[in-house]
Amino acid sequence: MRTSLSDRGRVGRAVGWVLLAAAVIGTVLLGMSPSPYAIERPGPVYDVLGKTEVNGKSVPLIEIPGQKTYPTTGTLDMLTVYVDGSPQNRVSWIELASSWFDASRAAVPLDELFPAGQTERQSNAESAIDMTNSQQDATAAALTELKVAYASTIVVSEVIKETPAAGKLKAGDELVTANGEQVTGLTMLQHAIRSNGVSKPVELVVRRNGKLRTLEITPTINPDSKKPAIGIYTGSTFTFPFDVKIQLQDVGGPSAGMMMALGIYDKLTPGDLVGHAHIAGTGTIDPSGAVGAIGGIRQKMYGARDAGATWFLAPASNCDEVRGHIPSGLTVFAVKTLDDSLADVKTIASGADTSKLATCSRP
């Protein structure tokens, strides 16, 4: 039996269609398979001078009961970032493709967002703690700026394994003195340890379970900083003269610290700090007012622009990520401290020339 050329053509076309169908099916299956990335995109925007919803009720985002506060004008927006995907709930390659064509989105390796072994639930819990600490730091920074006295203590938050402090200090220990000097902050503690050197022990008095203990710990050289260290992470606890309530639901992380500090300052001072301007911003803050870098700043700039802001305050330490990625319609200034932020806001609110304010293109 002979096969005609037309028969061969039909067979060839059939094989071609089968191969094409297989390729399409394979592509679809691959596209639906889980990727090792998460997607960052703009999240909700909150005016720290306005109201927000908590448990179904509209409440002031910042409330300072029992204190004289002043009316505010304008808008000070804090920004958030949504993260789609986690080690337990991965986005597909097809979902990931959307981030490649949208400047407001970014594909981020999962291991950058979730340390090895960390679950989404653990990450959320850590983020909630960061937000609580950030609110405390924002209050401290605002009161420091206003020259309102408050008490603070330095507490051991973690002891690093196989360091001089291991087996001697414990998480929760309150650091009272170092070589006879009262521990007034992290900078003072670092100075005491570094000036002590590594040839003799530093004497630390700590309060543990309400009782004072005297410990001697000999520093070693930290391989990262190349300076004497004992191997601990610390945190601060504060006693403020009045309550500052920052009311946010389902928002975590430390990056709103600067904007919350601006909001607290504005509510406690007379006059128009913001005027009628719509200003957004981001950045961590410490009690001294230093502004630090944050993640997802490109997504936050787009979130600010889409919410109607025309001005944006960015940490100077994020400038490498800002430069060349500013959405049209948004003017971005670089800040290093709460003082910088206040000066920029006052300049914007007054309608004065902003051309000399620091940006990521010029100091």
mmCIF file of C-alpha atoms in Angstrom:
data_model
loop_
_atom_site.group_PDB
_atom_site.id
_atom_site.type_symbol
_atom_site.label_atom_id
_atom_site.label_comp_id
_atom_site.label_asym_id
_atom_site.label_seq_id
_atom_site.Cartn_x
_atom_site.Cartn_y
_atom_site.Cartn_z
ATOM 1 C CA MET A 1 0.000 0.000 0.000
ATOM 2 C CA ARG A 2 1.334 3.394 -0.961
ATOM 3 C CA THR A 3 0.873 6.677 0.919
ATOM 4 C CA SER A 4 0.079 9.661 -1.255
ATOM 5 C CA LEU A 5 1.672 13.075 -0.844
ATOM 6 C CA SER A 6 -1.658 14.475 0.294
ATOM 7 C CA ASP A 7 -1.890 11.797 2.977
ATOM 8 C CA ARG A 8 1.620 12.655 4.130
ATOM 9 C CA GLY A 9 0.652 16.339 4.271
ATOM 10 C CA ARG A 10 -2.375 15.563 6.392
ATOM 11 C CA VAL A 11 -0.252 13.470 8.748
ATOM 12 C CA GLY A 12 2.366 16.225 8.957
ATOM 13 C CA ARG A 13 -0.281 18.830 9.729
ATOM 14 C CA ALA A 14 -1.812 16.590 12.395
ATOM 15 C CA VAL A 15 1.582 16.061 14.021
ATOM 16 C CA GLY A 16 2.176 19.825 13.895
ATOM 17 C CA TRP A 17 -1.121 20.538 15.622
ATOM 18 C CA VAL A 18 -0.352 17.940 18.283
ATOM 19 C CA LEU A 19 3.055 19.472 18.932
ATOM 20 C CA LEU A 20 1.564 22.970 19.060
ATOM 21 C CA ALA A 21 -1.140 21.832 21.486
ATOM 22 C CA ALA A 22 1.490 20.138 23.643
ATOM 23 C CA ALA A 23 3.574 23.316 23.644
ATOM 24 C CA VAL A 24 0.566 25.431 24.619
ATOM 25 C CA ILE A 25 -0.440 23.023 27.379
ATOM 26 C CA GLY A 26 3.145 22.882 28.632
ATOM 27 C CA THR A 27 3.374 26.676 28.663
ATOM 28 C CA VAL A 28 0.094 26.987 30.548
ATOM 29 C CA LEU A 29 1.140 24.355 33.096
ATOM 30 C CA LEU A 30 4.496 26.068 33.573
ATOM 31 C CA GLY A 31 2.798 29.444 33.928
ATOM 32 C CA MET A 32 0.467 28.069 36.592
ATOM 33 C CA SER A 33 3.291 26.486 38.581
ATOM 34 C CA PRO A 34 4.437 28.272 41.779
ATOM 35 C CA SER A 35 7.331 30.717 41.492
ATOM 36 C CA PRO A 36 10.029 31.514 44.089
ATOM 37 C CA TYR A 37 8.991 35.196 44.105
ATOM 38 C CA ALA A 38 6.482 37.475 45.803
ATOM 39 C CA ILE A 39 4.943 40.611 44.288
ATOM 40 C CA GLU A 40 5.127 43.971 46.046
ATOM 41 C CA ARG A 41 2.479 46.523 45.056
ATOM 42 C CA PRO A 42 1.046 49.742 46.516
ATOM 43 C CA GLY A 43 -1.141 49.192 49.564
ATOM 44 C CA PRO A 44 -3.634 51.373 51.465
ATOM 45 C CA VAL A 45 -2.771 55.006 52.205
ATOM 46 C CA TYR A 46 -3.568 56.596 55.594
ATOM 47 C CA ASP A 47 -3.675 60.294 56.487
ATOM 48 C CA VAL A 48 -2.035 60.517 59.918
ATOM 49 C CA LEU A 49 -3.953 63.767 60.539
ATOM 50 C CA GLY A 50 -7.278 62.190 59.636
ATOM 51 C CA LYS A 51 -9.450 59.274 60.655
ATOM 52 C CA THR A 52 -9.300 55.563 60.029
ATOM 53 C CA GLU A 53 -11.564 52.598 60.639
ATOM 54 C CA VAL A 54 -10.896 50.265 63.559
ATOM 55 C CA ASN A 55 -13.350 47.435 64.305
ATOM 56 C CA GLY A 56 -15.972 49.094 62.150
ATOM 57 C CA LYS A 57 -15.704 52.506 63.842
ATOM 58 C CA SER A 58 -14.226 55.718 62.444
ATOM 59 C CA VAL A 59 -11.574 57.000 64.868
ATOM 60 C CA PRO A 60 -8.731 59.557 64.741
ATOM 61 C CA LEU A 61 -5.578 57.850 63.559
ATOM 62 C CA ILE A 62 -3.654 59.853 66.185
ATOM 63 C CA GLU A 63 -5.413 60.747 69.413
ATOM 64 C CA ILE A 64 -3.823 62.425 72.447
ATOM 65 C CA PRO A 65 -6.398 62.329 75.244
ATOM 66 C CA GLY A 66 -6.070 64.729 78.148
ATOM 67 C CA GLN A 67 -3.723 67.075 76.286
ATOM 68 C CA LYS A 68 -4.373 70.353 74.513
ATOM 69 C CA THR A 69 -4.270 69.641 70.795
ATOM 70 C CA TYR A 70 -4.724 71.970 67.845
ATOM 71 C CA PRO A 71 -6.735 71.763 64.625
ATOM 72 C CA THR A 72 -4.785 70.528 61.626
ATOM 73 C CA THR A 73 -5.123 71.217 57.919
ATOM 74 C CA GLY A 74 -3.802 69.553 54.812
ATOM 75 C CA THR A 75 -2.863 65.886 54.481
ATOM 76 C CA LEU A 76 0.106 63.853 55.726
ATOM 77 C CA ASP A 77 -0.070 60.410 54.162
ATOM 78 C CA MET A 78 1.709 57.305 55.401
ATOM 79 C CA LEU A 79 2.060 54.512 52.850
ATOM 80 C CA THR A 80 1.892 50.744 52.917
ATOM 81 C CA VAL A 81 2.877 47.924 50.584
ATOM 82 C CA TYR A 82 0.897 44.790 49.813
ATOM 83 C CA VAL A 83 2.883 41.581 49.438
ATOM 84 C CA ASP A 84 1.263 38.903 47.273
ATOM 85 C CA GLY A 85 2.791 35.498 47.923
ATOM 86 C CA SER A 86 4.510 33.658 50.754
ATOM 87 C CA PRO A 87 6.450 30.389 51.179
ATOM 88 C CA GLN A 88 3.130 28.667 51.947
ATOM 89 C CA ASN A 89 1.065 30.454 49.271
ATOM 90 C CA ARG A 90 3.236 31.118 46.238
ATOM 91 C CA VAL A 91 2.216 33.219 43.258
ATOM 92 C CA SER A 92 2.340 31.569 39.848
ATOM 93 C CA TRP A 93 4.636 32.562 37.007
ATOM 94 C CA ILE A 94 1.605 33.948 35.150
ATOM 95 C CA GLU A 95 0.718 36.190 38.115
ATOM 96 C CA LEU A 96 4.357 37.197 38.408
ATOM 97 C CA ALA A 97 4.474 38.323 34.770
ATOM 98 C CA SER A 98 2.185 41.259 35.587
ATOM 99 C CA SER A 99 4.908 42.831 37.715
ATOM 100 C CA TRP A 100 7.310 42.928 34.779
ATOM 101 C CA PHE A 101 5.108 45.349 32.861
ATOM 102 C CA ASP A 102 3.896 47.547 35.737
ATOM 103 C CA ALA A 103 6.318 50.098 37.209
ATOM 104 C CA SER A 104 4.322 50.194 40.458
ATOM 105 C CA ARG A 105 4.980 46.495 41.108
ATOM 106 C CA ALA A 106 8.128 44.537 41.856
ATOM 107 C CA ALA A 107 9.062 40.857 41.895
ATOM 108 C CA VAL A 108 11.048 40.073 45.042
ATOM 109 C CA PRO A 109 12.676 36.720 45.902
ATOM 110 C CA LEU A 110 10.757 35.051 48.713
ATOM 111 C CA ASP A 111 13.907 34.478 50.748
ATOM 112 C CA GLU A 112 14.437 38.255 50.907
ATOM 113 C CA LEU A 113 11.044 38.749 52.535
ATOM 114 C CA PHE A 114 10.799 35.550 54.576
ATOM 115 C CA PRO A 115 13.980 34.307 56.299
ATOM 116 C CA ALA A 116 14.577 30.575 56.066
ATOM 117 C CA GLY A 117 11.954 28.668 58.027
ATOM 118 C CA GLN A 118 9.762 31.696 58.723
ATOM 119 C CA THR A 119 6.060 31.275 58.028
ATOM 120 C CA GLU A 120 3.671 33.980 56.843
ATOM 121 C CA ARG A 121 2.065 33.971 60.287
ATOM 122 C CA GLN A 122 5.426 34.499 61.991
ATOM 123 C CA SER A 123 6.271 37.285 59.550
ATOM 124 C CA ASN A 124 2.969 39.030 60.317
ATOM 125 C CA ALA A 125 3.594 38.739 64.051
ATOM 126 C CA GLU A 126 7.060 40.240 63.670
ATOM 127 C CA SER A 127 5.620 43.034 61.529
ATOM 128 C CA ALA A 128 3.041 43.821 64.222
ATOM 129 C CA ILE A 129 5.804 44.116 66.827
ATOM 130 C CA ASP A 130 7.735 46.421 64.496
ATOM 131 C CA MET A 131 4.672 48.672 64.198
ATOM 132 C CA THR A 132 4.240 48.843 67.977
ATOM 133 C CA ASN A 133 7.912 49.748 68.431
ATOM 134 C CA SER A 134 7.663 52.290 65.620
ATOM 135 C CA GLN A 135 4.729 54.027 67.317
ATOM 136 C CA GLN A 136 6.738 54.291 70.528
ATOM 137 C CA ASP A 137 9.773 55.635 68.677
ATOM 138 C CA ALA A 138 7.595 58.149 66.782
ATOM 139 C CA THR A 139 6.133 59.427 70.053
ATOM 140 C CA ALA A 140 9.600 59.685 71.582
ATOM 141 C CA ALA A 141 10.949 61.542 68.534
ATOM 142 C CA ALA A 142 8.057 64.022 68.524
ATOM 143 C CA LEU A 143 8.387 64.700 72.250
ATOM 144 C CA THR A 144 12.160 65.071 71.892
ATOM 145 C CA GLU A 145 11.540 67.679 69.175
ATOM 146 C CA LEU A 146 9.043 69.454 71.459
ATOM 147 C CA LYS A 147 11.481 69.245 74.403
ATOM 148 C CA VAL A 148 8.961 67.293 76.492
ATOM 149 C CA ALA A 149 10.768 65.110 79.033
ATOM 150 C CA TYR A 150 10.120 61.366 79.231
ATOM 151 C CA ALA A 151 11.871 58.369 80.745
ATOM 152 C CA SER A 152 13.485 55.619 78.694
ATOM 153 C CA THR A 153 15.312 52.414 79.478
ATOM 154 C CA ILE A 154 17.525 50.220 77.333
ATOM 155 C CA VAL A 155 16.546 46.561 77.400
ATOM 156 C CA VAL A 156 18.291 43.475 76.000
ATOM 157 C CA SER A 157 16.070 42.171 73.198
ATOM 158 C CA GLU A 158 18.310 39.310 72.047
ATOM 159 C CA VAL A 159 21.595 37.690 73.065
ATOM 160 C CA ILE A 160 23.647 36.385 70.148
ATOM 161 C CA LYS A 161 24.909 32.824 70.521
ATOM 162 C CA GLU A 162 28.626 32.205 71.017
ATOM 163 C CA THR A 163 29.405 35.811 71.979
ATOM 164 C CA PRO A 164 30.728 37.208 75.298
ATOM 165 C CA ALA A 165 27.180 38.016 76.470
ATOM 166 C CA ALA A 166 25.885 34.462 75.901
ATOM 167 C CA GLY A 167 25.093 32.765 79.182
ATOM 168 C CA LYS A 168 25.379 36.013 81.140
ATOM 169 C CA LEU A 169 22.800 38.460 79.821
ATOM 170 C CA LYS A 170 19.207 37.479 79.077
ATOM 171 C CA ALA A 171 16.489 38.919 76.885
ATOM 172 C CA GLY A 172 14.494 41.337 79.049
ATOM 173 C CA ASP A 173 17.436 42.496 81.159
ATOM 174 C CA GLU A 174 17.282 46.255 81.734
ATOM 175 C CA LEU A 175 20.721 47.854 81.361
ATOM 176 C CA VAL A 176 21.224 50.285 84.256
ATOM 177 C CA THR A 177 24.909 51.234 84.254
ATOM 178 C CA ALA A 178 28.050 50.474 82.227
ATOM 179 C CA ASN A 179 31.370 50.943 84.064
ATOM 180 C CA GLY A 180 29.575 53.068 86.629
ATOM 181 C CA GLU A 181 27.846 55.386 84.129
ATOM 182 C CA GLN A 182 24.062 55.381 83.738
ATOM 183 C CA VAL A 183 22.961 53.833 80.459
ATOM 184 C CA THR A 184 20.918 56.603 78.840
ATOM 185 C CA GLY A 185 20.715 55.175 75.332
ATOM 186 C CA LEU A 186 22.212 52.827 72.777
ATOM 187 C CA THR A 187 24.848 55.361 71.689
ATOM 188 C CA MET A 188 26.052 55.763 75.281
ATOM 189 C CA LEU A 189 26.200 51.958 75.741
ATOM 190 C CA GLN A 190 28.179 51.477 72.537
ATOM 191 C CA HIS A 191 30.613 54.218 73.559
ATOM 192 C CA ALA A 192 31.134 52.627 76.987
ATOM 193 C CA ILE A 193 31.853 49.192 75.479
ATOM 194 C CA ARG A 194 34.145 50.525 72.766
ATOM 195 C CA SER A 195 36.124 52.778 75.105
ATOM 196 C CA ASN A 196 36.489 49.835 77.510
ATOM 197 C CA GLY A 197 38.322 47.804 74.864
ATOM 198 C CA VAL A 198 38.832 44.041 74.708
ATOM 199 C CA SER A 199 41.622 43.612 77.252
ATOM 200 C CA LYS A 200 39.403 43.833 80.350
ATOM 201 C CA PRO A 201 35.762 43.183 81.290
ATOM 202 C CA VAL A 202 33.117 45.908 81.202
ATOM 203 C CA GLU A 203 31.052 46.058 84.369
ATOM 204 C CA LEU A 204 27.319 46.066 83.683
ATOM 205 C CA VAL A 205 24.588 46.520 86.262
ATOM 206 C CA VAL A 206 21.291 45.101 85.034
ATOM 207 C CA ARG A 207 17.834 44.835 86.496
ATOM 208 C CA ARG A 208 16.418 41.321 86.124
ATOM 209 C CA ASN A 209 13.051 40.352 87.612
ATOM 210 C CA GLY A 210 13.146 43.522 89.706
ATOM 211 C CA LYS A 211 16.573 42.814 91.224
ATOM 212 C CA LEU A 212 19.907 44.456 90.411
ATOM 213 C CA ARG A 213 22.764 42.225 89.273
ATOM 214 C CA THR A 214 26.379 43.125 88.533
ATOM 215 C CA LEU A 215 27.973 41.295 85.601
ATOM 216 C CA GLU A 216 31.436 41.416 84.073
ATOM 217 C CA ILE A 217 31.695 40.754 80.337
ATOM 218 C CA THR A 218 34.862 41.110 78.268
ATOM 219 C CA PRO A 219 34.113 42.478 74.772
ATOM 220 C CA THR A 220 35.545 41.017 71.585
ATOM 221 C CA ILE A 221 35.984 42.594 68.180
ATOM 222 C CA ASN A 222 32.785 42.466 66.129
ATOM 223 C CA PRO A 223 33.804 41.054 62.707
ATOM 224 C CA ASP A 224 31.319 43.367 60.939
ATOM 225 C CA SER A 225 31.948 46.709 62.665
ATOM 226 C CA LYS A 226 35.588 45.915 63.579
ATOM 227 C CA LYS A 227 34.879 47.453 67.002
ATOM 228 C CA PRO A 228 34.538 46.021 70.537
ATOM 229 C CA ALA A 229 31.123 44.471 71.209
ATOM 230 C CA ILE A 230 29.544 42.002 73.636
ATOM 231 C CA GLY A 231 26.952 40.394 71.343
ATOM 232 C CA ILE A 232 23.497 41.744 72.113
ATOM 233 C CA TYR A 233 20.621 43.488 70.391
ATOM 234 C CA THR A 234 18.803 46.119 72.413
ATOM 235 C CA GLY A 235 15.472 47.906 72.395
ATOM 236 C CA SER A 236 13.998 50.838 74.268
ATOM 237 C CA THR A 237 11.030 51.065 76.593
ATOM 238 C CA PHE A 238 9.503 54.453 77.371
ATOM 239 C CA THR A 239 7.473 56.104 80.080
ATOM 240 C CA PHE A 240 5.732 59.121 78.561
ATOM 241 C CA PRO A 241 4.072 61.915 80.572
ATOM 242 C CA PHE A 242 0.821 61.362 78.655
ATOM 243 C CA ASP A 243 -0.762 58.810 76.363
ATOM 244 C CA VAL A 244 -0.466 59.026 72.581
ATOM 245 C CA LYS A 245 -2.875 56.622 70.881
ATOM 246 C CA ILE A 246 -2.032 55.616 67.312
ATOM 247 C CA GLN A 247 -4.954 53.621 66.001
ATOM 248 C CA LEU A 248 -4.327 51.403 62.987
ATOM 249 C CA GLN A 249 -5.769 48.015 62.145
ATOM 250 C CA ASP A 250 -3.943 45.307 60.203
ATOM 251 C CA VAL A 251 -0.941 47.527 59.432
ATOM 252 C CA GLY A 252 2.548 46.393 60.373
ATOM 253 C CA GLY A 253 6.202 47.278 59.942
ATOM 254 C CA PRO A 254 8.372 50.180 61.083
ATOM 255 C CA SER A 255 8.299 52.393 57.984
ATOM 256 C CA ALA A 256 5.590 54.873 59.055
ATOM 257 C CA GLY A 257 7.600 56.188 62.011
ATOM 258 C CA MET A 258 8.576 59.520 60.470
ATOM 259 C CA MET A 259 5.063 60.373 59.280
ATOM 260 C CA MET A 260 3.528 59.437 62.647
ATOM 261 C CA ALA A 261 6.081 61.673 64.399
ATOM 262 C CA LEU A 262 5.101 64.554 62.092
ATOM 263 C CA GLY A 263 1.430 63.950 62.875
ATOM 264 C CA ILE A 264 2.010 63.925 66.648
ATOM 265 C CA TYR A 265 4.091 67.107 66.407
ATOM 266 C CA ASP A 266 1.429 68.860 64.337
ATOM 267 C CA LYS A 267 -1.390 67.970 66.751
ATOM 268 C CA LEU A 268 0.593 69.256 69.743
ATOM 269 C CA THR A 269 1.623 72.574 68.171
ATOM 270 C CA PRO A 270 -0.500 75.591 67.192
ATOM 271 C CA GLY A 271 -0.570 76.935 63.657
ATOM 272 C CA ASP A 272 -0.729 75.492 60.169
ATOM 273 C CA LEU A 273 2.167 73.065 59.801
ATOM 274 C CA VAL A 274 0.927 71.510 56.549
ATOM 275 C CA GLY A 275 -1.245 74.334 55.223
ATOM 276 C CA HIS A 276 -3.377 72.995 52.385
ATOM 277 C CA ALA A 277 -0.653 70.770 50.951
ATOM 278 C CA HIS A 278 -1.014 67.044 50.289
ATOM 279 C CA ILE A 279 2.272 65.503 51.427
ATOM 280 C CA ALA A 280 3.163 61.817 51.655
ATOM 281 C CA GLY A 281 6.260 60.186 53.026
ATOM 282 C CA THR A 282 7.944 57.186 54.545
ATOM 283 C CA GLY A 283 10.881 56.296 56.751
ATOM 284 C CA THR A 284 11.698 54.701 60.085
ATOM 285 C CA ILE A 285 12.543 56.966 62.988
ATOM 286 C CA ASP A 286 14.439 56.601 66.226
ATOM 287 C CA PRO A 287 13.896 58.557 69.457
ATOM 288 C CA SER A 288 16.591 61.085 68.499
ATOM 289 C CA GLY A 289 14.744 61.849 65.244
ATOM 290 C CA ALA A 290 17.064 60.057 62.809
ATOM 291 C CA VAL A 291 15.183 58.846 59.703
ATOM 292 C CA GLY A 292 16.107 55.416 58.308
ATOM 293 C CA ALA A 293 15.669 53.428 55.105
ATOM 294 C CA ILE A 294 12.602 51.330 54.346
ATOM 295 C CA GLY A 295 11.561 48.685 51.823
ATOM 296 C CA GLY A 296 9.190 49.007 48.886
ATOM 297 C CA ILE A 297 9.794 52.705 48.354
ATOM 298 C CA ARG A 298 8.981 52.609 44.629
ATOM 299 C CA GLN A 299 5.595 51.071 45.357
ATOM 300 C CA LYS A 300 5.011 53.702 48.045
ATOM 301 C CA MET A 301 5.762 56.549 45.644
ATOM 302 C CA TYR A 302 3.149 55.238 43.219
ATOM 303 C CA GLY A 303 0.692 54.750 46.088
ATOM 304 C CA ALA A 304 1.265 58.362 47.161
ATOM 305 C CA ARG A 305 0.814 59.723 43.645
ATOM 306 C CA ASP A 306 -2.362 57.695 43.100
ATOM 307 C CA ALA A 307 -3.783 58.969 46.423
ATOM 308 C CA GLY A 308 -3.369 62.559 45.242
ATOM 309 C CA ALA A 309 -0.115 63.592 46.922
ATOM 310 C CA THR A 310 2.111 65.981 44.995
ATOM 311 C CA TRP A 311 4.995 66.034 47.485
ATOM 312 C CA PHE A 312 6.908 63.081 48.939
ATOM 313 C CA LEU A 313 9.466 62.835 51.771
ATOM 314 C CA ALA A 314 11.907 59.937 51.292
ATOM 315 C CA PRO A 315 14.768 58.749 53.498
ATOM 316 C CA ALA A 316 18.055 59.954 52.024
ATOM 317 C CA SER A 317 19.367 56.417 52.533
ATOM 318 C CA ASN A 318 16.798 55.186 49.959
ATOM 319 C CA CYS A 319 17.969 57.573 47.240
ATOM 320 C CA ASP A 320 19.541 54.844 45.092
ATOM 321 C CA GLU A 321 16.098 53.235 44.732
ATOM 322 C CA VAL A 322 14.314 56.564 44.228
ATOM 323 C CA ARG A 323 16.546 58.075 41.572
ATOM 324 C CA GLY A 324 15.138 57.498 38.095
ATOM 325 C CA HIS A 325 11.908 55.914 39.354
ATOM 326 C CA ILE A 326 9.812 58.889 40.500
ATOM 327 C CA PRO A 327 6.260 58.800 39.074
ATOM 328 C CA SER A 328 5.219 61.827 37.042
ATOM 329 C CA GLY A 329 3.376 64.414 39.091
ATOM 330 C CA LEU A 330 5.314 63.695 42.296
ATOM 331 C CA THR A 331 8.173 65.810 43.696
ATOM 332 C CA VAL A 332 10.466 63.917 46.075
ATOM 333 C CA PHE A 333 12.697 65.404 48.763
ATOM 334 C CA ALA A 334 15.409 63.511 50.667
ATOM 335 C CA VAL A 335 15.433 63.738 54.469
ATOM 336 C CA LYS A 336 17.779 62.435 57.134
ATOM 337 C CA THR A 337 16.098 63.651 60.327
ATOM 338 C CA LEU A 338 12.765 64.763 61.724
ATOM 339 C CA ASP A 339 14.161 68.311 61.651
ATOM 340 C CA ASP A 340 14.683 67.949 57.879
ATOM 341 C CA SER A 341 11.115 66.708 57.455
ATOM 342 C CA LEU A 342 9.640 69.561 59.477
ATOM 343 C CA ALA A 343 11.661 72.134 57.536
ATOM 344 C CA ASP A 344 10.511 70.664 54.207
ATOM 345 C CA VAL A 345 6.857 70.540 55.275
ATOM 346 C CA LYS A 346 6.958 74.149 56.475
ATOM 347 C CA THR A 347 8.560 75.282 53.204
ATOM 348 C CA ILE A 348 5.955 73.438 51.119
ATOM 349 C CA ALA A 349 3.061 74.712 53.262
ATOM 350 C CA SER A 350 4.199 78.329 53.010
ATOM 351 C CA GLY A 351 4.380 78.213 49.230
ATOM 352 C CA ALA A 352 8.043 79.244 49.377
ATOM 353 C CA ASP A 353 10.699 78.216 46.868
ATOM 354 C CA THR A 354 11.412 74.482 47.239
ATOM 355 C CA SER A 355 14.184 74.362 44.642
ATOM 356 C CA LYS A 356 16.904 74.424 47.289
ATOM 357 C CA LEU A 357 15.527 71.558 49.377
ATOM 358 C CA ALA A 358 17.587 68.365 49.321
ATOM 359 C CA THR A 359 16.591 65.762 46.754
ATOM 360 C CA CYS A 360 18.032 62.440 45.696
ATOM 361 C CA SER A 361 19.794 64.257 42.852
ATOM 362 C CA ARG A 362 21.406 66.895 45.029
ATOM 363 C CA PRO A 363 22.256 67.118 48.739
#
